[in-house]
Structure formats: structure tokens, C-alpha cells
Short mmCIF file of C-alpha atoms in Angstrom, two decimals:
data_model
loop_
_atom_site.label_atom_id
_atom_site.label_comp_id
_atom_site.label_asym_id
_atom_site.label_seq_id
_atom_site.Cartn_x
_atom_site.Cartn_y
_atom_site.Cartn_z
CA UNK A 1 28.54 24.43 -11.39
CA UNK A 2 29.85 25.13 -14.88
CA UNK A 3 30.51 28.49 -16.56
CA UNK A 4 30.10 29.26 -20.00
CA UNK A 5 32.92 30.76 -21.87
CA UNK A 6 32.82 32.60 -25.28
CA UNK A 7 35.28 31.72 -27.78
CA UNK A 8 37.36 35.05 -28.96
CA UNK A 9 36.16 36.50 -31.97
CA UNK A 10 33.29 35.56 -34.05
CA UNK A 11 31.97 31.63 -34.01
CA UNK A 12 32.42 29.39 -36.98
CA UNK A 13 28.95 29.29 -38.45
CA UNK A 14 29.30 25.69 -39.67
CA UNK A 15 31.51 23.54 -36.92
CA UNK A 16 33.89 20.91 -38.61
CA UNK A 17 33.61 17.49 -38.24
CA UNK A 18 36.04 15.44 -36.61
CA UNK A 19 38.57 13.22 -39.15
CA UNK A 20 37.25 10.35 -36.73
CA UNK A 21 33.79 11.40 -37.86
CA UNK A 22 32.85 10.65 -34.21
CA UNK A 23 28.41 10.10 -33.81
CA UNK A 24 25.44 11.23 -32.90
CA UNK A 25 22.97 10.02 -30.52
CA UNK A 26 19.04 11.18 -31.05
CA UNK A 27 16.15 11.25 -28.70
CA UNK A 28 13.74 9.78 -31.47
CA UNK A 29 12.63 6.68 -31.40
CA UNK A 30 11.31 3.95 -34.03
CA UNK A 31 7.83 2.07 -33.98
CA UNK A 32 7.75 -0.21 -30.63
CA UNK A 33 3.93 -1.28 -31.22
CA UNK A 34 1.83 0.79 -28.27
CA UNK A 35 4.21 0.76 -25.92
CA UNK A 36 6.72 3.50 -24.98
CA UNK A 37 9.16 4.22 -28.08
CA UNK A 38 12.72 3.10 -27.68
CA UNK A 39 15.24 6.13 -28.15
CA UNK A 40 17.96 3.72 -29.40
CA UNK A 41 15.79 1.69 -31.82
CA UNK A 42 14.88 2.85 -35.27
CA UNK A 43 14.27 1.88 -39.12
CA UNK A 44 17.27 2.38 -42.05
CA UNK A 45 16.62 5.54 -44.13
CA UNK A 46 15.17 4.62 -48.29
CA UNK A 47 17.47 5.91 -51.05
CA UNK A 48 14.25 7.60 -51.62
CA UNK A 49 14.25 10.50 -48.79
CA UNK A 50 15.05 13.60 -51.44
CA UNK A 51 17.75 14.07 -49.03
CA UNK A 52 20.06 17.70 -49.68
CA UNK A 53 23.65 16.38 -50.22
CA UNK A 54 24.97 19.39 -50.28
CA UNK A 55 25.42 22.40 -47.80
CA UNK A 56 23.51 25.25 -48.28
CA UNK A 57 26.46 27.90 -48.42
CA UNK A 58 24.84 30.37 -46.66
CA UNK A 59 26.14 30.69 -42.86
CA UNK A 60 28.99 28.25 -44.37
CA UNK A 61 32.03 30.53 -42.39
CA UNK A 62 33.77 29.80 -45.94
CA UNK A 63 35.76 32.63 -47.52
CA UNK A 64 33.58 35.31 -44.86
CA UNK A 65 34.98 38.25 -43.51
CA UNK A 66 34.15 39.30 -40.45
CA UNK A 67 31.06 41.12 -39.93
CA UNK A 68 29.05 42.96 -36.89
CA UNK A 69 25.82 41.54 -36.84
CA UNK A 70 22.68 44.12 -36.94
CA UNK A 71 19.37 42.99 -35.57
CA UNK A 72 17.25 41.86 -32.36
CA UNK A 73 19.75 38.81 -31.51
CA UNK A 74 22.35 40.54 -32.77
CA UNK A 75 25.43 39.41 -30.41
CA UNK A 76 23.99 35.95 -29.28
CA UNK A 77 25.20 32.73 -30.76
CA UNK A 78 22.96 29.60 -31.20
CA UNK A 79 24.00 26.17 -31.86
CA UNK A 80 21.97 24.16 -34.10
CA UNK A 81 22.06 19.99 -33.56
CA UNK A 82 20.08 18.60 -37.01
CA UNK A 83 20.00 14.88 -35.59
CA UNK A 84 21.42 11.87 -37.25
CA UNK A 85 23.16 11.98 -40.41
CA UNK A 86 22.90 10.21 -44.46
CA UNK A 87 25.50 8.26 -43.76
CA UNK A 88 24.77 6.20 -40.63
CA UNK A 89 22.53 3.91 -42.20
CA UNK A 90 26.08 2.60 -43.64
CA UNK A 91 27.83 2.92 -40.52
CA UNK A 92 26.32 0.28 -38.27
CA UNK A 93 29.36 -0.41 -36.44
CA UNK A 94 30.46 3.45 -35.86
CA UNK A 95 27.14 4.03 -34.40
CA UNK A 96 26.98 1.27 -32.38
CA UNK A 97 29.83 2.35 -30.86
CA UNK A 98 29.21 3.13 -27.02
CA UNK A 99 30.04 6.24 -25.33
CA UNK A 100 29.73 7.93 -22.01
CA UNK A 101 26.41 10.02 -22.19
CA UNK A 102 26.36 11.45 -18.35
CA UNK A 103 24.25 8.46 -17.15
CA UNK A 104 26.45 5.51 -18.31
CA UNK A 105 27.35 3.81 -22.04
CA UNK A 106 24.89 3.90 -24.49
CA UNK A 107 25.05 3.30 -28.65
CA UNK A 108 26.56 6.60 -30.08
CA UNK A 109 23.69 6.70 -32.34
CA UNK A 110 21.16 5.70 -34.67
CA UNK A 111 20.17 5.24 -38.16
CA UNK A 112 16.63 7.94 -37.28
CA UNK A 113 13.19 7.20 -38.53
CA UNK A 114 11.03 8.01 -41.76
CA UNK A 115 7.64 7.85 -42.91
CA UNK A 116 5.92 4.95 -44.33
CA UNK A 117 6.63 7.31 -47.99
CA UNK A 118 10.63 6.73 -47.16
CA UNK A 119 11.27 10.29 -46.58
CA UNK A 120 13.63 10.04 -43.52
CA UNK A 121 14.36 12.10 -40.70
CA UNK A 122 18.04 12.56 -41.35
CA UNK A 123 16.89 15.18 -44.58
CA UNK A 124 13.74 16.35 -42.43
CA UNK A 125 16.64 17.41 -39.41
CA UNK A 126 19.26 18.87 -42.43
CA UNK A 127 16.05 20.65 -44.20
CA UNK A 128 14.70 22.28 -41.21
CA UNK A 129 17.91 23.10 -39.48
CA UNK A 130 19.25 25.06 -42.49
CA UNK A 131 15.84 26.82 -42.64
CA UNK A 132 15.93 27.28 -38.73
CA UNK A 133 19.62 28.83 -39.23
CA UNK A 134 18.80 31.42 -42.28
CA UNK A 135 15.57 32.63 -40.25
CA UNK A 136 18.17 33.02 -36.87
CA UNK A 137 20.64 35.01 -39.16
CA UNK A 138 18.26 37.04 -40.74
CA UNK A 139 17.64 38.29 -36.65
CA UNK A 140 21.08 38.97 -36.58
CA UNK A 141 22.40 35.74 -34.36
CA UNK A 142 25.77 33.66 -34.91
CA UNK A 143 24.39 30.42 -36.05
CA UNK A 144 27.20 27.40 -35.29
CA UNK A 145 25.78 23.91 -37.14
CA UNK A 146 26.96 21.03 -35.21
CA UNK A 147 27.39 19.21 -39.15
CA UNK A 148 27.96 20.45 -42.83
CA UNK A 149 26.04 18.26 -44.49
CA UNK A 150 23.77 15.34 -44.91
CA UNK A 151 25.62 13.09 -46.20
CA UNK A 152 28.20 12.10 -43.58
CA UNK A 153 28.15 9.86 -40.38
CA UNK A 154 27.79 11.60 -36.66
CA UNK A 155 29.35 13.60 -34.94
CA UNK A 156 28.58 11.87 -32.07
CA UNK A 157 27.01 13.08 -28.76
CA UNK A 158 30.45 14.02 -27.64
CA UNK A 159 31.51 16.16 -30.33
CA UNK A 160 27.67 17.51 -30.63
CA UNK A 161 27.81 18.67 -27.49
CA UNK A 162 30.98 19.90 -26.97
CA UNK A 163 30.50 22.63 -29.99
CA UNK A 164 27.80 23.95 -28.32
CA UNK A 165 29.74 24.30 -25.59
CA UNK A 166 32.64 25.79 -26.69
CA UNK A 167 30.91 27.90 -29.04
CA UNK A 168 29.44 29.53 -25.74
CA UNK A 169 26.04 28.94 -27.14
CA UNK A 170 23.23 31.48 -25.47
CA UNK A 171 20.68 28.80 -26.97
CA UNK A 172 20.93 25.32 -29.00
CA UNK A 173 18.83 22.85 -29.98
CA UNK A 174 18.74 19.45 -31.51
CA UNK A 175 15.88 19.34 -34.51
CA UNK A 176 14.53 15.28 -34.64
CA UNK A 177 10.95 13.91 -35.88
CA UNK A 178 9.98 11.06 -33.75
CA UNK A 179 9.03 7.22 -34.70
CA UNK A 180 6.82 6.41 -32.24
CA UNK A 181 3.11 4.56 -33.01
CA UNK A 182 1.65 4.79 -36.00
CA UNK A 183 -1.67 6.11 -33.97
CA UNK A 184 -0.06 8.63 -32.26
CA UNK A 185 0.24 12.32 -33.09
CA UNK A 186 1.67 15.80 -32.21
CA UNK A 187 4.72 17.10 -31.53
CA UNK A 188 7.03 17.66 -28.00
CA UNK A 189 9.97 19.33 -26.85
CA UNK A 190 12.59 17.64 -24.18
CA UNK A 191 14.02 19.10 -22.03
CA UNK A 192 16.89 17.89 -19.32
CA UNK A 193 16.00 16.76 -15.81
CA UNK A 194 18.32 17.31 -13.64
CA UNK A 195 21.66 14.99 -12.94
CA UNK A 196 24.07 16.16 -10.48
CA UNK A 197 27.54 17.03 -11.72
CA UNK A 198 25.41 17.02 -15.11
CA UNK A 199 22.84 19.51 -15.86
CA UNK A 200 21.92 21.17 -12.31
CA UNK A 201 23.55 24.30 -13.75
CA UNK A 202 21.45 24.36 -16.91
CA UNK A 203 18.60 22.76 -16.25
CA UNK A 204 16.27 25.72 -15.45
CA UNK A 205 17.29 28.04 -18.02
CA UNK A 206 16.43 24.58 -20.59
CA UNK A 207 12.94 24.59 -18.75
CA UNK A 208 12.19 28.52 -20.21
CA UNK A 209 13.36 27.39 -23.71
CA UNK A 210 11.38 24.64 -23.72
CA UNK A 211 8.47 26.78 -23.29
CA UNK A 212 9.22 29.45 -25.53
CA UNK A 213 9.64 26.72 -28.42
CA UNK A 214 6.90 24.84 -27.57
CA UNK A 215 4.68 28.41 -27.43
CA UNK A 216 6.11 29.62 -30.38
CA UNK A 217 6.05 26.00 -32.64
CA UNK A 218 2.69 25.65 -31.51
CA UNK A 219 1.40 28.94 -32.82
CA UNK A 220 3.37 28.76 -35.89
CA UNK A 221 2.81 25.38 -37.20
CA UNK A 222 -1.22 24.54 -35.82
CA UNK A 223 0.71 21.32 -34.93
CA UNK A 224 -0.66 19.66 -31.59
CA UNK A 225 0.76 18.51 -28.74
CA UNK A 226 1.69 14.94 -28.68
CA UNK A 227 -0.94 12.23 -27.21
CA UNK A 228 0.88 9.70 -27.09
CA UNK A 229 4.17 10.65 -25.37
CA UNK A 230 5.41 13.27 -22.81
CA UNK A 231 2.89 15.62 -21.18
CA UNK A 232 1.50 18.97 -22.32
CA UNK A 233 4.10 18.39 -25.25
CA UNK A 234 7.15 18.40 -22.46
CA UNK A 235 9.44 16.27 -21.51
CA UNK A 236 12.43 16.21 -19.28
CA UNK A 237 14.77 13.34 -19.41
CA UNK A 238 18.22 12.61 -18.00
CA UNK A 239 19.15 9.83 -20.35
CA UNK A 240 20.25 11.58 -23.76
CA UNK A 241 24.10 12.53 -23.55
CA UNK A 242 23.19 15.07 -25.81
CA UNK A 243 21.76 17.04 -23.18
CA UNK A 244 23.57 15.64 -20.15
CA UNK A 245 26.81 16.59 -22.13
CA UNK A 246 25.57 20.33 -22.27
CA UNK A 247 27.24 22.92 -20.77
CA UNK A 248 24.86 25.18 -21.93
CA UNK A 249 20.94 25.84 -22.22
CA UNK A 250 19.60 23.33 -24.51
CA UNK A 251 16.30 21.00 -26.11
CA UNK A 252 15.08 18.49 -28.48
CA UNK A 253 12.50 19.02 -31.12
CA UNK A 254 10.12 16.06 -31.71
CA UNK A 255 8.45 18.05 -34.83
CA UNK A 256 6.26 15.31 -34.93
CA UNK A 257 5.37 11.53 -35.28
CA UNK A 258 6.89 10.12 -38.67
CA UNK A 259 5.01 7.14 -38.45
CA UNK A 260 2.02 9.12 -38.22
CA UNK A 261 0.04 9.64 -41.85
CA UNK A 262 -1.70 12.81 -41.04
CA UNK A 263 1.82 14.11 -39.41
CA UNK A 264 4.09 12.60 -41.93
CA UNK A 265 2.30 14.68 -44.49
CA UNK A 266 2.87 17.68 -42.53
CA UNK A 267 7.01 16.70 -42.22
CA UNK A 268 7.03 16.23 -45.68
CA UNK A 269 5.81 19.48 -46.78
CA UNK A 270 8.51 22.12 -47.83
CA UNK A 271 6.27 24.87 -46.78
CA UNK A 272 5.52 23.45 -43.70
CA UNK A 273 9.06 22.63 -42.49
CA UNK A 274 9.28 26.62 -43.38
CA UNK A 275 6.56 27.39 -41.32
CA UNK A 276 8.51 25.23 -38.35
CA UNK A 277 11.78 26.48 -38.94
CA UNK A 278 10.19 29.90 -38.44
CA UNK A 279 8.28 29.35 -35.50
CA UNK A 280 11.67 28.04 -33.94
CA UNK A 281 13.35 30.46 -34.48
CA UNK A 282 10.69 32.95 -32.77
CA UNK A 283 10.79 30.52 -29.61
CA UNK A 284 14.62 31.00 -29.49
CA UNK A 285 14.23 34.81 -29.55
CA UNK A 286 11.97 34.68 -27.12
CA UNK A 287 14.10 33.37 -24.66
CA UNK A 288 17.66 35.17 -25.86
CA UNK A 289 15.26 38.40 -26.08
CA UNK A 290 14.35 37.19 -22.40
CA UNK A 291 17.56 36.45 -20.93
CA UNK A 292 18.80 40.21 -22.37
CA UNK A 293 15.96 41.69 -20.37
CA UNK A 294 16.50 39.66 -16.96
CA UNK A 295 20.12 41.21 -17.20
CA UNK A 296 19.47 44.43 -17.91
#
């Protein structure tokens, strides 16, 4: 069993990236025909994409002096994961790299999907996450983003997970759209099963978040459950070192199916990817507002 430890003083809100510029390794998946998607398989990003090249410099940690946080999450600290990165598409050999994710070797990343339009999921993650991060801010939470920017390669699972982890994250999530077939829709929320040595201590507490996001992202959005993958819109797996490698209570977002048209339109809408962003962020109070309650 693993204990969480708090780092002294206040967490960076923007966690810096390794001069290796170690990977990341996604649970979303590319186009596989009808059959179950393949996590490690996915299409290169268009130039296209509108992606944001540069970090919003809010929550940024730069030139900040140290402030008590006022409002309902006010003392917690969440890690944000916004999966992939601009720059792997140019990194095949980085991301190919193999590293230990709790279950054995697997590719340290990949390039993430996009929609038939060539928006990819690499500025859908950075979008969202910054949105996800102003809205858990605004509630008075440390917000720790596991990269600066979208135009970088990783960090990979390693690195990903160890800032949540020695941030002493309450909460964190990784944000992904999926690629799976074109027919399918809906969104879903994974979770980790639980692997001895692994995630036995954190596994239960990543059940309850689960929930509360999926609650909460339902409500918010109108968006469905997926029908094509997972059940009821959950899933627990054991083979994503991003959540083996927790140490603390963690999930995936799936905000939907990129390969989807009725979906895709959704992802690609700036007020929708609000309207997610904020519906996160209620899930994650939820639980922190939960856990507060339980130990009081």
C-alpha cells in the first residue's frame, strides 16, 4: 500500500517537462474497422488542427506569488494529464520508445486521433484541459498541468504519472477523445482495475471519480454514453501505465468518438469543449467535496 505525500508549500501550477522530453502514452485508440479499437494504434495529426501553440498564462506558476486559495476546493490540488502532444507526430522514434507501464513494455506513446475535418486530439486535450484548469481555479483548487504546451513531444507515462504523484494530487485526470469506429458514438470514462503492487491502493477511490465525472459530463454536455465500447460509459482497465503508474486517485476521459461525424462536430465546437471542461470540473468537486465530508 502506497501513501500519498504533499509536496511543502504550494504546487507548481504548470509541471516542467523533462530536458529528455520523456512521452506520453494515451488510452485512445485509432479506427480498427468494427472490431475493438487498439490503444496503441492511431492516425498523424493535419497541419490543419487550429492547434494553441502557446500556453495560456493563466495558472502558468510564472512570476506568482504565493497566494491562499478562497473557495469550495480551496486546499486540494488536481493534476491535469491533456493526452498526447503537437509534436509527436514528428517524433516517431521517441514515442515508440518502450517503457515499463505496471503490466510489462509497451510504446511510450502515440501520435492521438482526429476527425475526418483534421482537427486532432492533441489541440482537443490542450483546449479542454486549459478550460478544465481555469474552471478548477476559479473553485479555488491548485491546478498542476502535466505539460506547458501543445507543441512539444510527451512527457511520457513515467513522467505523467509521477507529477501527479508527487504533486500529492487529491484528484487527476487524463483528458483524450477516442478513434474508435466511425459508427460508434458517446463518450466513457476509464477507470483502473486492480493490479497488485499497482493500483489496489487506489483503485476504489478511482471507481467514485469515475462516477462523479461520468454524472457530472453527462449532465453537462447531453453527450451519451458510448455504444460501442465499455459499459454504461465505464471502463476499468489494467493496461495503461498511466494509471497503473498512479499513486494517486485517477481516470481517463474519452470525450467522445473523433471518428464519429455527429460527435466530431460536438469536439470541435469551442462552446462545447466549454460546456465539457465545465462539467469536469463539477465531477471533480464532487468527489474532493466528497472525500472532505467522509473525513470530517
Amino acid at each position: 500500500m502506497r501513501t500519498k505525500t504533499a509536496l511543502p508549500g504550494k504546487a507548481p501550477r504548470i509541471a516542467p517537462l523533462v530536458a529528455a522530453a520523456v512521452l506520453a502514452l494515451s488510452a485512445c485508440t485509432a479506427v480498427s474497422g468494427g472490431g475493438t479499437p487498439d490503444p496503441s494504434a492511431a492516425p498523424a495529426p493535419s497541419a490543419s488542427d487550429g492547434s494553441d501553440a502557446t500556453a495560456d498564462e493563466r495558472g502558468s506558476g510564472a512570476g506568482d506569488e504565493a497566494t491562499e486559495s478562497t473557495g469550495p476546493l480551496a486546499g486540494t490540488t488536481v493534476v491535469i494529464d491533456p493526452g498526447h502532444n503537437g509534436g509527436n507526430a514528428d517524433a516517431s522514434e521517441e514515442i515508440s520508445e518502450l517503457v515499463e507501464a505496471g503490466h510489462g513494455r509497451k510504446a511510450c506513446d502515440t501520435v492521438g486521433a482526429e476527425t475526418a475535418d483534421g482537427y486532432s486530439e492533441h489541440a482537443f486535450n490542450w483546449d479542454v484541459s486549459k478550460r478544465l484548469r481555469d474552471s478548477l481555479e476559479d473553485e479555488g483548487a491548485e491546478v498542476v498541468l502535466t505539460r506547458e504546451d501543445n507543441e512539444g513531444v510527451g512527457p511520457c507515462i513515467t513522467e505523467r504519472a509521477a507529477i501527479g504523484n508527487e504533486a500529492g494530487a487529491d484528484a487527476a485526470i487524463s483528458v483524450h477523445a477516442d478513434g474508435g469506429p466511425s459508427s460508434g458514438r458517446g463518450f466513457h470514462i476509464i477507470r483502473p482495475g486492480e493490479l497488485d503492487g499497482y493500483t489496489d491502493d487506489i483503485a476504489e477511490p478511482s471507481r467514485r471519480l469515475a462516477l462523479d465525472v461520468r454524472s457530472a459530463f453527462e449532465e453537462g454536455t447531453g453527450q451519451q454514453r458510448a455504444d460501442y465500447i465499455a459499459e454504461d460509459g465505464l471502463d476499468a482497465r489494467t493496461d495503461l501505465g498511466g494509471l497503473n503508474l498512479s499513486d494517486v486517485p485517477k481516470v481517463f476521459l474519452e470525450a467522445g468518438n473523433m471518428s464519429n461525424s455527429a460527435d466530431a462536430a460536438d469536439l470541435a465546437d469551442p462552446e462545447w469543449r466549454q460546456k465539457a471542461a465545465e462539467s469536469v470540473a463539477e465531477g471533480i468537486g464532487r468527489f474532493l467535496r466528497e472525500g472532505e465530508e467522509k473525513e470530517g
